[in-house]
Amino acid sequence: MIESKQNPQIKAIKKLQQAKGRRKAKRYVLEGPHLLEMALEAGCQPDLILCTEASFIPDYAEYSYELISPQLADYLAETQTTQAVFAVMPLADSLTLDQLTSPAILLLDGLQDPGNLGTIIRTADALGYHSLILGKGSVDPYNAKALRAMQGSQFNLQVIQADLNQAIPQLQAKGYQIAASTLSRDSKSVRDYCLTDAQKWGIILGNEGNGVSPEVIELADVSLHIPMTGQAESLNVAIAAAIMMYEYRPVI
């Protein structure tokens, strides 16, 4: 049983709690038995499972695993109440735009909040948006808070990181119509514009504070807004994403 914080494996896993450490090691950490179960169901194999004696189940013996003390579980935890199961997972292989297969794509321009990102990915999974592009300045999708909000939906999506200034023209050349979400009343209402007539389409949502950047809006084929009748000036970006994806959901 591992009990020391100075153990090399423990020190290596702590580094994975930072984006820099994840990029360098090409690994990330899933915390909790449910997320590990989702990974295994998706065919993703952990490099290592760490758990306490109390949280160990026989299925873990099929993989490389180590028992750790409850104190170390608390030390590694990024949740308030840990379930004492940690899985070191390999980062997914990088994809290119040519490998995206979904007729409906979500593009995120500088999204900052990991909780919002995780919620958007889970909603995209539910509504048939199986390809997602994270633009420059967006939060790391392997952030622990984002992973908790995704609830395993990342295993059902193609997620790539790209410069939207380059990605949008490439998608348009492939026949995608690209719509930018804005607050401008000069834009078209989602109630009146049928984006899905295009057969292949993408929706851009922006930064929580500033929205979609002007240069990215300029690249879009159309700007759309969600009509609101109340006093609030804007919606949370994850809520806006859910509404727009539902309005323009692919037909299965």
PDB file of C-alpha atoms in Angstrom, residues 78-240:
ATOM      1  CA  GLU A  78     -10.232  17.371  -6.196  1.00  0.00           C
ATOM      2  CA  THR A  79     -13.721  16.869  -4.803  1.00  0.00           C
ATOM      3  CA  GLN A  80     -14.949  17.891  -1.359  1.00  0.00           C
ATOM      4  CA  THR A  81     -15.860  14.317  -0.433  1.00  0.00           C
ATOM      5  CA  THR A  82     -13.730  11.798  -2.286  1.00  0.00           C
ATOM      6  CA  GLN A  83     -14.833   8.308  -3.283  1.00  0.00           C
ATOM      7  CA  ALA A  84     -11.158   7.307  -3.189  1.00  0.00           C
ATOM      8  CA  VAL A  85     -10.874   6.024  -6.770  1.00  0.00           C
ATOM      9  CA  PHE A  86      -8.464   7.647  -9.225  1.00  0.00           C
ATOM     10  CA  ALA A  87      -7.663   6.513 -12.751  1.00  0.00           C
ATOM     11  CA  VAL A  88      -4.729   7.784 -14.787  1.00  0.00           C
ATOM     12  CA  MET A  89      -5.943   7.904 -18.393  1.00  0.00           C
ATOM     13  CA  PRO A  90      -4.098   8.602 -21.661  1.00  0.00           C
ATOM     14  CA  LEU A  91      -5.123  11.784 -23.439  1.00  0.00           C
ATOM     15  CA  ALA A  92      -7.178  11.131 -26.553  1.00  0.00           C
ATOM     16  CA  ASP A  93      -5.295  11.238 -29.838  1.00  0.00           C
ATOM     17  CA  SER A  94      -5.331  14.654 -31.498  1.00  0.00           C
ATOM     18  CA  LEU A  95      -7.843  14.923 -34.335  1.00  0.00           C
ATOM     19  CA  THR A  96      -7.881  17.126 -37.416  1.00  0.00           C
ATOM     20  CA  LEU A  97     -10.847  18.863 -39.023  1.00  0.00           C
ATOM     21  CA  ASP A  98     -10.791  16.259 -41.783  1.00  0.00           C
ATOM     22  CA  GLN A  99     -11.593  13.593 -39.195  1.00  0.00           C
ATOM     23  CA  LEU A 100     -14.763  15.264 -37.895  1.00  0.00           C
ATOM     24  CA  THR A 101     -17.782  13.189 -38.870  1.00  0.00           C
ATOM     25  CA  SER A 102     -20.800  14.923 -37.318  1.00  0.00           C
ATOM     26  CA  PRO A 103     -23.119  16.972 -39.564  1.00  0.00           C
ATOM     27  CA  ALA A 104     -23.652  19.261 -36.555  1.00  0.00           C
ATOM     28  CA  ILE A 105     -20.599  20.866 -34.952  1.00  0.00           C
ATOM     29  CA  LEU A 106     -20.267  23.136 -31.934  1.00  0.00           C
ATOM     30  CA  LEU A 107     -17.478  25.721 -31.900  1.00  0.00           C
ATOM     31  CA  LEU A 108     -16.448  27.458 -28.661  1.00  0.00           C
ATOM     32  CA  ASP A 109     -14.605  30.767 -28.821  1.00  0.00           C
ATOM     33  CA  GLY A 110     -12.514  31.371 -25.700  1.00  0.00           C
ATOM     34  CA  LEU A 111     -14.809  29.592 -23.233  1.00  0.00           C
ATOM     35  CA  GLN A 112     -13.287  29.989 -19.755  1.00  0.00           C
ATOM     36  CA  ASP A 113     -15.381  28.185 -17.155  1.00  0.00           C
ATOM     37  CA  PRO A 114     -14.734  24.426 -16.862  1.00  0.00           C
ATOM     38  CA  GLY A 115     -18.191  23.785 -15.442  1.00  0.00           C
ATOM     39  CA  ASN A 116     -19.778  25.448 -18.457  1.00  0.00           C
ATOM     40  CA  LEU A 117     -17.596  23.436 -20.824  1.00  0.00           C
ATOM     41  CA  GLY A 118     -18.500  20.163 -19.137  1.00  0.00           C
ATOM     42  CA  THR A 119     -22.210  20.987 -19.188  1.00  0.00           C
ATOM     43  CA  ILE A 120     -22.044  21.957 -22.869  1.00  0.00           C
ATOM     44  CA  ILE A 121     -20.278  18.715 -23.791  1.00  0.00           C
ATOM     45  CA  ARG A 122     -22.839  16.640 -21.894  1.00  0.00           C
ATOM     46  CA  THR A 123     -25.683  18.517 -23.605  1.00  0.00           C
ATOM     47  CA  ALA A 124     -24.019  18.170 -27.013  1.00  0.00           C
ATOM     48  CA  ASP A 125     -23.823  14.425 -26.460  1.00  0.00           C
ATOM     49  CA  ALA A 126     -27.529  14.308 -25.596  1.00  0.00           C
ATOM     50  CA  LEU A 127     -28.597  16.353 -28.637  1.00  0.00           C
ATOM     51  CA  GLY A 128     -26.495  14.691 -31.317  1.00  0.00           C
ATOM     52  CA  TYR A 129     -23.643  17.171 -31.648  1.00  0.00           C
ATOM     53  CA  HIS A 130     -20.809  14.673 -31.795  1.00  0.00           C
ATOM     54  CA  SER A 131     -18.025  17.033 -32.884  1.00  0.00           C
ATOM     55  CA  LEU A 132     -16.798  20.026 -30.880  1.00  0.00           C
ATOM     56  CA  ILE A 133     -14.031  22.519 -31.625  1.00  0.00           C
ATOM     57  CA  LEU A 134     -12.384  24.450 -28.798  1.00  0.00           C
ATOM     58  CA  GLY A 135     -10.925  27.720 -30.014  1.00  0.00           C
ATOM     59  CA  LYS A 136      -7.811  29.425 -28.681  1.00  0.00           C
ATOM     60  CA  GLY A 137      -8.060  30.611 -25.101  1.00  0.00           C
ATOM     61  CA  SER A 138     -10.650  28.006 -24.137  1.00  0.00           C
ATOM     62  CA  VAL A 139     -10.360  26.067 -20.891  1.00  0.00           C
ATOM     63  CA  ASP A 140      -8.574  22.710 -20.840  1.00  0.00           C
ATOM     64  CA  PRO A 141     -11.233  20.008 -21.394  1.00  0.00           C
ATOM     65  CA  TYR A 142      -9.370  17.683 -19.010  1.00  0.00           C
ATOM     66  CA  ASN A 143      -9.816  20.043 -16.063  1.00  0.00           C
ATOM     67  CA  ALA A 144     -11.256  18.053 -13.135  1.00  0.00           C
ATOM     68  CA  LYS A 145     -14.336  20.284 -12.805  1.00  0.00           C
ATOM     69  CA  ALA A 146     -15.038  19.971 -16.528  1.00  0.00           C
ATOM     70  CA  LEU A 147     -14.709  16.187 -16.382  1.00  0.00           C
ATOM     71  CA  ARG A 148     -17.184  15.965 -13.497  1.00  0.00           C
ATOM     72  CA  ALA A 149     -19.712  18.064 -15.409  1.00  0.00           C
ATOM     73  CA  MET A 150     -19.278  15.957 -18.561  1.00  0.00           C
ATOM     74  CA  GLN A 151     -20.226  12.760 -16.705  1.00  0.00           C
ATOM     75  CA  GLY A 152     -18.454  10.644 -19.316  1.00  0.00           C
ATOM     76  CA  SER A 153     -19.938  12.348 -22.386  1.00  0.00           C
ATOM     77  CA  GLN A 154     -16.444  13.237 -23.622  1.00  0.00           C
ATOM     78  CA  PHE A 155     -16.050   9.605 -24.631  1.00  0.00           C
ATOM     79  CA  ASN A 156     -18.911  10.012 -27.123  1.00  0.00           C
ATOM     80  CA  LEU A 157     -17.642  13.210 -28.792  1.00  0.00           C
ATOM     81  CA  GLN A 158     -14.813  14.201 -31.085  1.00  0.00           C
ATOM     82  CA  VAL A 159     -13.173  17.155 -29.318  1.00  0.00           C
ATOM     83  CA  ILE A 160     -10.389  19.093 -31.007  1.00  0.00           C
ATOM     84  CA  GLN A 161      -8.552  22.317 -30.228  1.00  0.00           C
ATOM     85  CA  ALA A 162      -8.007  24.663 -33.149  1.00  0.00           C
ATOM     86  CA  ASP A 163      -7.714  28.287 -34.214  1.00  0.00           C
ATOM     87  CA  LEU A 164     -11.259  29.252 -35.216  1.00  0.00           C
ATOM     88  CA  ASN A 165      -9.926  31.820 -37.684  1.00  0.00           C
ATOM     89  CA  GLN A 166      -8.512  28.906 -39.644  1.00  0.00           C
ATOM     90  CA  ALA A 167     -11.085  26.240 -38.796  1.00  0.00           C
ATOM     91  CA  ILE A 168     -14.182  28.157 -39.906  1.00  0.00           C
ATOM     92  CA  PRO A 169     -13.081  28.713 -43.545  1.00  0.00           C
ATOM     93  CA  GLN A 170     -12.041  25.057 -43.739  1.00  0.00           C
ATOM     94  CA  LEU A 171     -15.460  23.930 -42.513  1.00  0.00           C
ATOM     95  CA  GLN A 172     -17.210  26.269 -44.940  1.00  0.00           C
ATOM     96  CA  ALA A 173     -15.157  24.794 -47.775  1.00  0.00           C
ATOM     97  CA  LYS A 174     -16.521  21.384 -46.733  1.00  0.00           C
ATOM     98  CA  GLY A 175     -20.091  22.613 -47.025  1.00  0.00           C
ATOM     99  CA  TYR A 176     -20.825  23.613 -43.432  1.00  0.00           C
ATOM    100  CA  GLN A 177     -22.924  26.702 -42.799  1.00  0.00           C
ATOM    101  CA  ILE A 178     -21.546  28.460 -39.735  1.00  0.00           C
ATOM    102  CA  ALA A 179     -23.749  30.486 -37.385  1.00  0.00           C
ATOM    103  CA  ALA A 180     -22.479  32.766 -34.614  1.00  0.00           C
ATOM    104  CA  SER A 181     -24.510  33.304 -31.457  1.00  0.00           C
ATOM    105  CA  THR A 182     -24.822  37.005 -30.611  1.00  0.00           C
ATOM    106  CA  LEU A 183     -26.923  39.343 -28.474  1.00  0.00           C
ATOM    107  CA  SER A 184     -27.477  41.756 -31.357  1.00  0.00           C
ATOM    108  CA  ARG A 185     -31.098  42.383 -32.297  1.00  0.00           C
ATOM    109  CA  ASP A 186     -29.816  42.991 -35.831  1.00  0.00           C
ATOM    110  CA  SER A 187     -29.086  39.267 -36.064  1.00  0.00           C
ATOM    111  CA  LYS A 188     -31.677  36.670 -37.036  1.00  0.00           C
ATOM    112  CA  SER A 189     -33.839  34.947 -34.436  1.00  0.00           C
ATOM    113  CA  VAL A 190     -33.404  31.209 -33.940  1.00  0.00           C
ATOM    114  CA  ARG A 191     -37.203  31.028 -34.222  1.00  0.00           C
ATOM    115  CA  ASP A 192     -37.132  32.308 -37.789  1.00  0.00           C
ATOM    116  CA  TYR A 193     -33.928  30.925 -39.275  1.00  0.00           C
ATOM    117  CA  CYS A 194     -33.707  27.267 -40.332  1.00  0.00           C
ATOM    118  CA  LEU A 195     -30.015  26.480 -40.032  1.00  0.00           C
ATOM    119  CA  THR A 196     -30.621  22.771 -40.500  1.00  0.00           C
ATOM    120  CA  ASP A 197     -31.625  23.348 -44.143  1.00  0.00           C
ATOM    121  CA  ALA A 198     -27.888  23.469 -44.785  1.00  0.00           C
ATOM    122  CA  GLN A 199     -27.534  19.697 -44.096  1.00  0.00           C
ATOM    123  CA  LYS A 200     -24.201  20.416 -42.364  1.00  0.00           C
ATOM    124  CA  TRP A 201     -23.840  23.262 -39.888  1.00  0.00           C
ATOM    125  CA  GLY A 202     -21.851  24.651 -36.996  1.00  0.00           C
ATOM    126  CA  ILE A 203     -22.831  26.922 -34.106  1.00  0.00           C
ATOM    127  CA  ILE A 204     -20.315  29.254 -32.455  1.00  0.00           C
ATOM    128  CA  LEU A 205     -20.692  30.280 -28.818  1.00  0.00           C
ATOM    129  CA  GLY A 206     -18.319  32.637 -27.090  1.00  0.00           C
ATOM    130  CA  ASN A 207     -16.581  33.724 -23.952  1.00  0.00           C
ATOM    131  CA  GLU A 208     -18.757  34.087 -20.838  1.00  0.00           C
ATOM    132  CA  GLY A 209     -17.996  37.789 -20.500  1.00  0.00           C
ATOM    133  CA  ASN A 210     -17.497  39.007 -24.054  1.00  0.00           C
ATOM    134  CA  GLY A 211     -19.323  36.550 -26.266  1.00  0.00           C
ATOM    135  CA  VAL A 212     -18.060  35.578 -29.695  1.00  0.00           C
ATOM    136  CA  SER A 213     -15.159  37.783 -30.803  1.00  0.00           C
ATOM    137  CA  PRO A 214     -15.885  40.281 -33.626  1.00  0.00           C
ATOM    138  CA  GLU A 215     -13.329  38.687 -35.963  1.00  0.00           C
ATOM    139  CA  VAL A 216     -14.973  35.279 -35.554  1.00  0.00           C
ATOM    140  CA  ILE A 217     -18.468  36.733 -36.077  1.00  0.00           C
ATOM    141  CA  GLU A 218     -17.153  38.269 -39.291  1.00  0.00           C
ATOM    142  CA  LEU A 219     -16.216  34.808 -40.561  1.00  0.00           C
ATOM    143  CA  ALA A 220     -19.640  33.291 -39.849  1.00  0.00           C
ATOM    144  CA  ASP A 221     -22.282  32.896 -42.547  1.00  0.00           C
ATOM    145  CA  VAL A 222     -25.045  34.170 -40.283  1.00  0.00           C
ATOM    146  CA  SER A 223     -25.500  35.659 -36.803  1.00  0.00           C
ATOM    147  CA  LEU A 224     -28.306  34.365 -34.603  1.00  0.00           C
ATOM    148  CA  HIS A 225     -29.851  35.388 -31.303  1.00  0.00           C
ATOM    149  CA  ILE A 226     -32.226  33.749 -28.834  1.00  0.00           C
ATOM    150  CA  PRO A 227     -35.286  35.985 -28.355  1.00  0.00           C
ATOM    151  CA  MET A 228     -35.958  36.813 -24.702  1.00  0.00           C
ATOM    152  CA  THR A 229     -39.063  38.431 -23.264  1.00  0.00           C
ATOM    153  CA  GLY A 230     -37.906  39.008 -19.680  1.00  0.00           C
ATOM    154  CA  GLN A 231     -35.567  41.559 -18.114  1.00  0.00           C
ATOM    155  CA  ALA A 232     -32.323  39.572 -18.166  1.00  0.00           C
ATOM    156  CA  GLU A 233     -29.908  40.871 -20.786  1.00  0.00           C
ATOM    157  CA  SER A 234     -28.198  37.567 -21.482  1.00  0.00           C
ATOM    158  CA  LEU A 235     -28.117  33.847 -20.736  1.00  0.00           C
ATOM    159  CA  ASN A 236     -25.439  31.657 -19.233  1.00  0.00           C
ATOM    160  CA  VAL A 237     -23.434  30.280 -22.155  1.00  0.00           C
ATOM    161  CA  ALA A 238     -24.236  26.659 -21.288  1.00  0.00           C
ATOM    162  CA  ILE A 239     -27.964  27.489 -21.284  1.00  0.00           C
ATOM    163  CA  ALA A 240     -27.646  29.362 -24.580  1.00  0.00           C
TER     164      ALA A 240
END
